[in-house]
PDB file of C-alpha atoms in Angstrom:
ATOM      1  CA  UNK E 927     -47.737  -3.645  33.504  1.00 49.00           C
ATOM      2  CA  UNK E 928     -44.930  -4.716  31.200  1.00 47.00           C
ATOM      3  CA  UNK E 929     -41.790  -6.958  32.838  1.00 52.00           C
ATOM      4  CA  UNK E 930     -38.929  -5.050  31.583  1.00 50.00           C
ATOM      5  CA  UNK E 931     -36.004  -7.565  30.981  1.00 48.00           C
ATOM      6  CA  UNK E 932     -32.493  -7.334  30.756  1.00 50.00           C
ATOM      7  CA  UNK E 933     -30.968  -5.926  27.527  1.00 46.00           C
ATOM      8  CA  UNK E 934     -28.080  -8.364  26.553  1.00 51.00           C
ATOM      9  CA  UNK E 935     -25.508  -7.299  24.202  1.00 48.00           C
ATOM     10  CA  UNK E 936     -24.150 -10.080  21.195  1.00 50.00           C
ATOM     11  CA  UNK E 937     -19.903  -9.376  21.009  1.00 52.00           C
ATOM     12  CA  UNK E 938     -20.030  -7.426  17.841  1.00 48.00           C
ATOM     13  CA  UNK E 939     -22.398  -4.906  20.071  1.00 48.00           C
ATOM     14  CA  UNK E 940     -19.828  -5.007  22.694  1.00 48.00           C
ATOM     15  CA  UNK E 941     -17.356  -4.403  20.852  1.00 47.00           C
ATOM     16  CA  UNK E 942     -19.022  -0.747  19.113  1.00 50.00           C
ATOM     17  CA  UNK E 943     -19.427   0.151  22.375  1.00 57.00           C
ATOM     18  CA  UNK E 944     -15.501  -0.479  23.455  1.00 66.00           C
ATOM     19  CA  UNK E 945     -13.198   3.037  23.888  1.00 84.00           C
ATOM     20  CA  UNK E 946     -10.194   0.847  21.977  1.00 90.00           C
ATOM     21  CA  UNK E 947      -9.974  -2.863  19.884  1.00 94.00           C
ATOM     22  CA  UNK E 948      -7.171  -3.853  17.800  1.00 96.00           C
ATOM     23  CA  UNK E 949      -6.627  -2.570  15.069  1.00 97.00           C
ATOM     24  CA  UNK E 950      -6.933  -6.275  13.623  1.00 98.00           C
ATOM     25  CA  UNK E 951     -10.729  -5.935  14.992  1.00 97.00           C
ATOM     26  CA  UNK E 952     -10.972  -3.117  12.778  1.00 97.00           C
ATOM     27  CA  UNK E 953      -9.820  -4.933   9.166  1.00 98.00           C
ATOM     28  CA  UNK E 954     -11.789  -7.510   9.874  1.00 98.00           C
ATOM     29  CA  UNK E 955     -14.600  -5.684   9.942  1.00 97.00           C
ATOM     30  CA  UNK E 956     -13.788  -3.665   6.944  1.00 97.00           C
ATOM     31  CA  UNK E 957     -13.501  -7.211   5.484  1.00 98.00           C
ATOM     32  CA  UNK E 958     -16.742  -8.365   6.445  1.00 97.00           C
ATOM     33  CA  UNK E 959     -18.050  -4.637   5.061  1.00 97.00           C
ATOM     34  CA  UNK E 960     -17.003  -4.939   1.823  1.00 97.00           C
ATOM     35  CA  UNK E 961     -17.099  -8.322   1.025  1.00 97.00           C
ATOM     36  CA  UNK E 962     -20.831  -7.825   1.451  1.00 97.00           C
ATOM     37  CA  UNK E 963     -20.549  -4.915  -0.927  1.00 97.00           C
ATOM     38  CA  UNK E 964     -18.535  -6.899  -3.133  1.00 95.00           C
ATOM     39  CA  UNK E 965     -21.650  -8.844  -3.696  1.00 96.00           C
ATOM     40  CA  UNK E 966     -24.022  -6.264  -4.185  1.00 94.00           C
ATOM     41  CA  UNK E 967     -21.576  -4.321  -6.684  1.00 95.00           C
ATOM     42  CA  UNK E 968     -20.303  -7.120  -8.120  1.00 95.00           C
ATOM     43  CA  UNK E 969     -16.999  -6.546 -10.369  1.00 95.00           C
ATOM     44  CA  UNK E 970     -17.521  -2.848 -10.074  1.00 96.00           C
ATOM     45  CA  UNK E 971     -15.994  -3.058  -6.411  1.00 97.00           C
ATOM     46  CA  UNK E 972     -11.992  -4.738  -6.179  1.00 97.00           C
ATOM     47  CA  UNK E 973     -10.288  -3.946  -2.316  1.00 97.00           C
ATOM     48  CA  UNK E 974      -7.453  -4.136  -1.198  1.00 98.00           C
ATOM     49  CA  UNK E 975      -6.209  -4.308   3.065  1.00 98.00           C
ATOM     50  CA  UNK E 976      -2.663  -4.149   3.924  1.00 98.00           C
ATOM     51  CA  UNK E 977      -2.083  -4.575   6.882  1.00 98.00           C
ATOM     52  CA  UNK E 978       0.464  -5.504   8.348  1.00 97.00           C
ATOM     53  CA  UNK E 979       1.401  -8.197  11.047  1.00 97.00           C
ATOM     54  CA  UNK E 980       3.169  -6.613  14.027  1.00 95.00           C
ATOM     55  CA  UNK E 981       0.502  -3.493  13.938  1.00 97.00           C
ATOM     56  CA  UNK E 982      -2.702  -6.168  13.941  1.00 97.00           C
ATOM     57  CA  UNK E 983      -2.441  -5.221  17.676  1.00 95.00           C
ATOM     58  CA  UNK E 984      -2.490  -2.148  18.465  1.00 95.00           C
ATOM     59  CA  UNK E 985      -5.436  -0.467  19.774  1.00 94.00           C
ATOM     60  CA  UNK E 986      -7.229   1.427  17.973  1.00 94.00           C
ATOM     61  CA  UNK E 987     -11.218   3.843  19.028  1.00 93.00           C
ATOM     62  CA  UNK E 988     -13.251   1.599  17.038  1.00 93.00           C
ATOM     63  CA  UNK E 989     -15.158   2.062  14.030  1.00 91.00           C
ATOM     64  CA  UNK E 990     -12.400   4.381  12.536  1.00 93.00           C
ATOM     65  CA  UNK E 991     -12.329   3.233   9.303  1.00 96.00           C
ATOM     66  CA  UNK E 992     -16.053   1.573   8.236  1.00 95.00           C
ATOM     67  CA  UNK E 993     -17.290   5.295   7.639  1.00 95.00           C
ATOM     68  CA  UNK E 994     -14.787   6.344   5.780  1.00 96.00           C
ATOM     69  CA  UNK E 995     -14.554   2.993   2.928  1.00 97.00           C
ATOM     70  CA  UNK E 996     -18.585   4.029   3.535  1.00 95.00           C
ATOM     71  CA  UNK E 997     -18.103   7.378   1.967  1.00 93.00           C
ATOM     72  CA  UNK E 998     -15.715   6.058  -0.799  1.00 94.00           C
ATOM     73  CA  UNK E 999     -18.491   3.831  -1.858  1.00 95.00           C
ATOM     74  CA  UNK E1000     -21.574   5.917  -1.071  1.00 93.00           C
ATOM     75  CA  UNK E1001     -19.308   9.152  -3.025  1.00 92.00           C
ATOM     76  CA  UNK E1002     -17.258   7.679  -4.450  1.00 94.00           C
ATOM     77  CA  UNK E1003     -17.668   4.006  -6.370  1.00 95.00           C
ATOM     78  CA  UNK E1004     -21.361   3.526  -6.890  1.00 94.00           C
ATOM     79  CA  UNK E1005     -21.924   6.936  -8.355  1.00 94.00           C
ATOM     80  CA  UNK E1006     -18.685   5.457 -11.646  1.00 94.00           C
ATOM     81  CA  UNK E1007     -20.836   3.472 -13.703  1.00 92.00           C
ATOM     82  CA  UNK E1008     -17.224   1.063 -14.500  1.00 94.00           C
ATOM     83  CA  UNK E1009     -16.553   1.331 -10.433  1.00 93.00           C
ATOM     84  CA  UNK E1010     -13.415   1.423  -9.092  1.00 95.00           C
ATOM     85  CA  UNK E1011     -11.687  -0.029  -5.893  1.00 97.00           C
ATOM     86  CA  UNK E1012     -10.394   0.742  -2.556  1.00 98.00           C
ATOM     87  CA  UNK E1013      -7.550   0.446  -0.494  1.00 98.00           C
ATOM     88  CA  UNK E1014      -7.540  -0.028   2.992  1.00 98.00           C
ATOM     89  CA  UNK E1015      -3.128   1.075   4.329  1.00 98.00           C
ATOM     90  CA  UNK E1016      -1.752   1.165   8.231  1.00 98.00           C
ATOM     91  CA  UNK E1017       1.786   1.747   8.799  1.00 97.00           C
ATOM     92  CA  UNK E1018       3.731   3.570  11.582  1.00 96.00           C
ATOM     93  CA  UNK E1019       6.536   5.331  10.803  1.00 95.00           C
ATOM     94  CA  UNK E1020       8.575   7.349  13.739  1.00 94.00           C
ATOM     95  CA  UNK E1021       5.615   5.670  15.809  1.00 94.00           C
ATOM     96  CA  UNK E1022       2.817   8.028  13.887  1.00 97.00           C
ATOM     97  CA  UNK E1023       0.611   5.079  12.529  1.00 97.00           C
ATOM     98  CA  UNK E1024      -0.291   6.063   9.212  1.00 98.00           C
ATOM     99  CA  UNK E1025      -4.317   4.637   8.599  1.00 98.00           C
ATOM    100  CA  UNK E1026      -4.856   5.323   4.520  1.00 98.00           C
ATOM    101  CA  UNK E1027      -8.085   4.837   2.390  1.00 97.00           C
ATOM    102  CA  UNK E1028      -7.450   5.466  -1.252  1.00 97.00           C
ATOM    103  CA  UNK E1029     -10.180   5.241  -4.310  1.00 97.00           C
ATOM    104  CA  UNK E1030     -10.311   5.572  -7.432  1.00 96.00           C
ATOM    105  CA  UNK E1031     -14.083   6.889  -7.762  1.00 95.00           C
ATOM    106  CA  UNK E1032     -15.129   9.812  -8.608  1.00 93.00           C
ATOM    107  CA  UNK E1033     -13.684  11.844  -6.207  1.00 86.00           C
ATOM    108  CA  UNK E1034     -13.738  15.607  -4.492  1.00 73.00           C
ATOM    109  CA  UNK E1035     -12.378  17.224  -7.909  1.00 58.00           C
ATOM    110  CA  UNK E1036     -15.586  15.817  -9.588  1.00 54.00           C
ATOM    111  CA  UNK E1037     -17.739  18.232  -7.514  1.00 45.00           C
ATOM    112  CA  UNK E1038     -15.633  21.199  -8.834  1.00 43.00           C
ATOM    113  CA  UNK E1039     -14.365  21.508  -5.255  1.00 43.00           C
ATOM    114  CA  UNK E1040     -10.850  21.585  -3.967  1.00 41.00           C
ATOM    115  CA  UNK E1041     -10.432  18.831  -1.049  1.00 43.00           C
ATOM    116  CA  UNK E1042      -9.434  22.031   1.067  1.00 41.00           C
ATOM    117  CA  UNK E1043     -12.697  22.698   0.958  1.00 38.00           C
ATOM    118  CA  UNK E1044     -14.670  19.461   0.530  1.00 38.00           C
ATOM    119  CA  UNK E1045     -17.647  18.544   2.029  1.00 41.00           C
ATOM    120  CA  UNK E1046     -16.385  15.796   2.622  1.00 40.00           C
ATOM    121  CA  UNK E1047     -13.069  16.883   4.497  1.00 45.00           C
ATOM    122  CA  UNK E1048     -15.640  19.344   6.513  1.00 49.00           C
ATOM    123  CA  UNK E1049     -17.207  16.744   8.015  1.00 55.00           C
ATOM    124  CA  UNK E1050     -20.635  14.859   7.454  1.00 78.00           C
ATOM    125  CA  UNK E1051     -22.061  12.543   9.389  1.00 83.00           C
ATOM    126  CA  UNK E1052     -19.271   9.671   9.427  1.00 85.00           C
ATOM    127  CA  UNK E1053     -16.117  11.726   9.447  1.00 89.00           C
ATOM    128  CA  UNK E1054     -17.732  14.084  12.109  1.00 91.00           C
ATOM    129  CA  UNK E1055     -17.868  10.957  13.897  1.00 91.00           C
ATOM    130  CA  UNK E1056     -14.458   9.563  12.937  1.00 94.00           C
ATOM    131  CA  UNK E1057     -12.584  13.318  14.189  1.00 94.00           C
ATOM    132  CA  UNK E1058     -14.597  12.820  17.330  1.00 93.00           C
ATOM    133  CA  UNK E1059     -12.899   9.256  18.716  1.00 91.00           C
ATOM    134  CA  UNK E1060      -9.098  11.132  17.573  1.00 94.00           C
ATOM    135  CA  UNK E1061      -9.575  13.760  19.389  1.00 94.00           C
ATOM    136  CA  UNK E1062     -11.134  12.035  22.620  1.00 92.00           C
ATOM    137  CA  UNK E1063      -8.218   9.215  22.593  1.00 92.00           C
ATOM    138  CA  UNK E1064      -5.460  11.148  21.319  1.00 94.00           C
ATOM    139  CA  UNK E1065      -5.716  15.247  21.932  1.00 95.00           C
ATOM    140  CA  UNK E1066      -4.375  17.485  18.839  1.00 95.00           C
ATOM    141  CA  UNK E1067      -2.450  14.452  18.278  1.00 96.00           C
ATOM    142  CA  UNK E1068      -4.191  12.809  15.805  1.00 96.00           C
ATOM    143  CA  UNK E1069      -5.013  14.468  12.481  1.00 96.00           C
ATOM    144  CA  UNK E1070      -7.773  13.642   9.537  1.00 95.00           C
ATOM    145  CA  UNK E1071      -7.233  14.978   5.771  1.00 94.00           C
ATOM    146  CA  UNK E1072      -9.167  14.445   2.752  1.00 93.00           C
ATOM    147  CA  UNK E1073      -7.166  14.520  -0.326  1.00 94.00           C
ATOM    148  CA  UNK E1074      -6.922  13.939  -3.789  1.00 93.00           C
ATOM    149  CA  UNK E1075      -6.093  10.430  -4.949  1.00 89.00           C
ATOM    150  CA  UNK E1076      -3.673  10.776  -7.865  1.00 85.00           C
ATOM    151  CA  UNK E1077      -5.424  10.064 -11.052  1.00 87.00           C
ATOM    152  CA  UNK E1078      -9.215   9.528 -10.271  1.00 90.00           C
ATOM    153  CA  UNK E1079     -10.891   9.312  -6.291  1.00 95.00           C
ATOM    154  CA  UNK E1080     -10.165  10.577  -2.864  1.00 95.00           C
ATOM    155  CA  UNK E1081      -8.009   9.477  -0.152  1.00 96.00           C
ATOM    156  CA  UNK E1082      -8.473   9.530   3.311  1.00 96.00           C
ATOM    157  CA  UNK E1083      -5.661  10.105   5.344  1.00 97.00           C
ATOM    158  CA  UNK E1084      -5.293   9.628   9.259  1.00 97.00           C
ATOM    159  CA  UNK E1085      -2.995   9.993  11.796  1.00 97.00           C
ATOM    160  CA  UNK E1086      -1.951   9.095  15.382  1.00 96.00           C
ATOM    161  CA  UNK E1087       0.782   8.180  17.374  1.00 95.00           C
ATOM    162  CA  UNK E1088       1.028   4.628  16.762  1.00 87.00           C
ATOM    163  CA  UNK E1089       1.144   4.139  20.790  1.00 72.00           C
ATOM    164  CA  UNK E1090      -2.358   3.121  22.599  1.00 53.00           C
ATOM    165  CA  UNK E1091      -4.396   6.107  24.090  1.00 52.00           C
ATOM    166  CA  UNK E1092      -4.388   6.971  27.729  1.00 48.00           C
ATOM    167  CA  UNK E1093      -7.303   5.647  30.093  1.00 49.00           C
TER     168      UNK E1093
END
């Protein structure tokens, strides 16, 4: 019989189990992921991360943005021969944080569906997980919607109060 060894989690695994982390950490993970994808896709992927310094320390649930960015690449940019760009930005207005992921990929309209009825808006696994994290942390004060990005692509817009959720 083998003796069981305690499992030691590295810092990234511990962070992924945290209920909150700084918004800067979320953007840092996106930067790492997008840099890796840029190596894979070459000039077919351009990206911009826009996080105002005053929002960097704001506490948010982890892994809110990466599943959405992954969807943008998989469903939006990879199918497009010339690729495109992704912009991720954060803003806080009137005590409401708005996180946007905008891509210039093929878009929800390419499938013949409107943004309101698209499968992405109903939710694949990644989007469902994001919805669950938001609902757990902020209840009905959080929203997530998938919209057409003009002139091409898809936008995902998340909103919730700028204050940290109650523990």
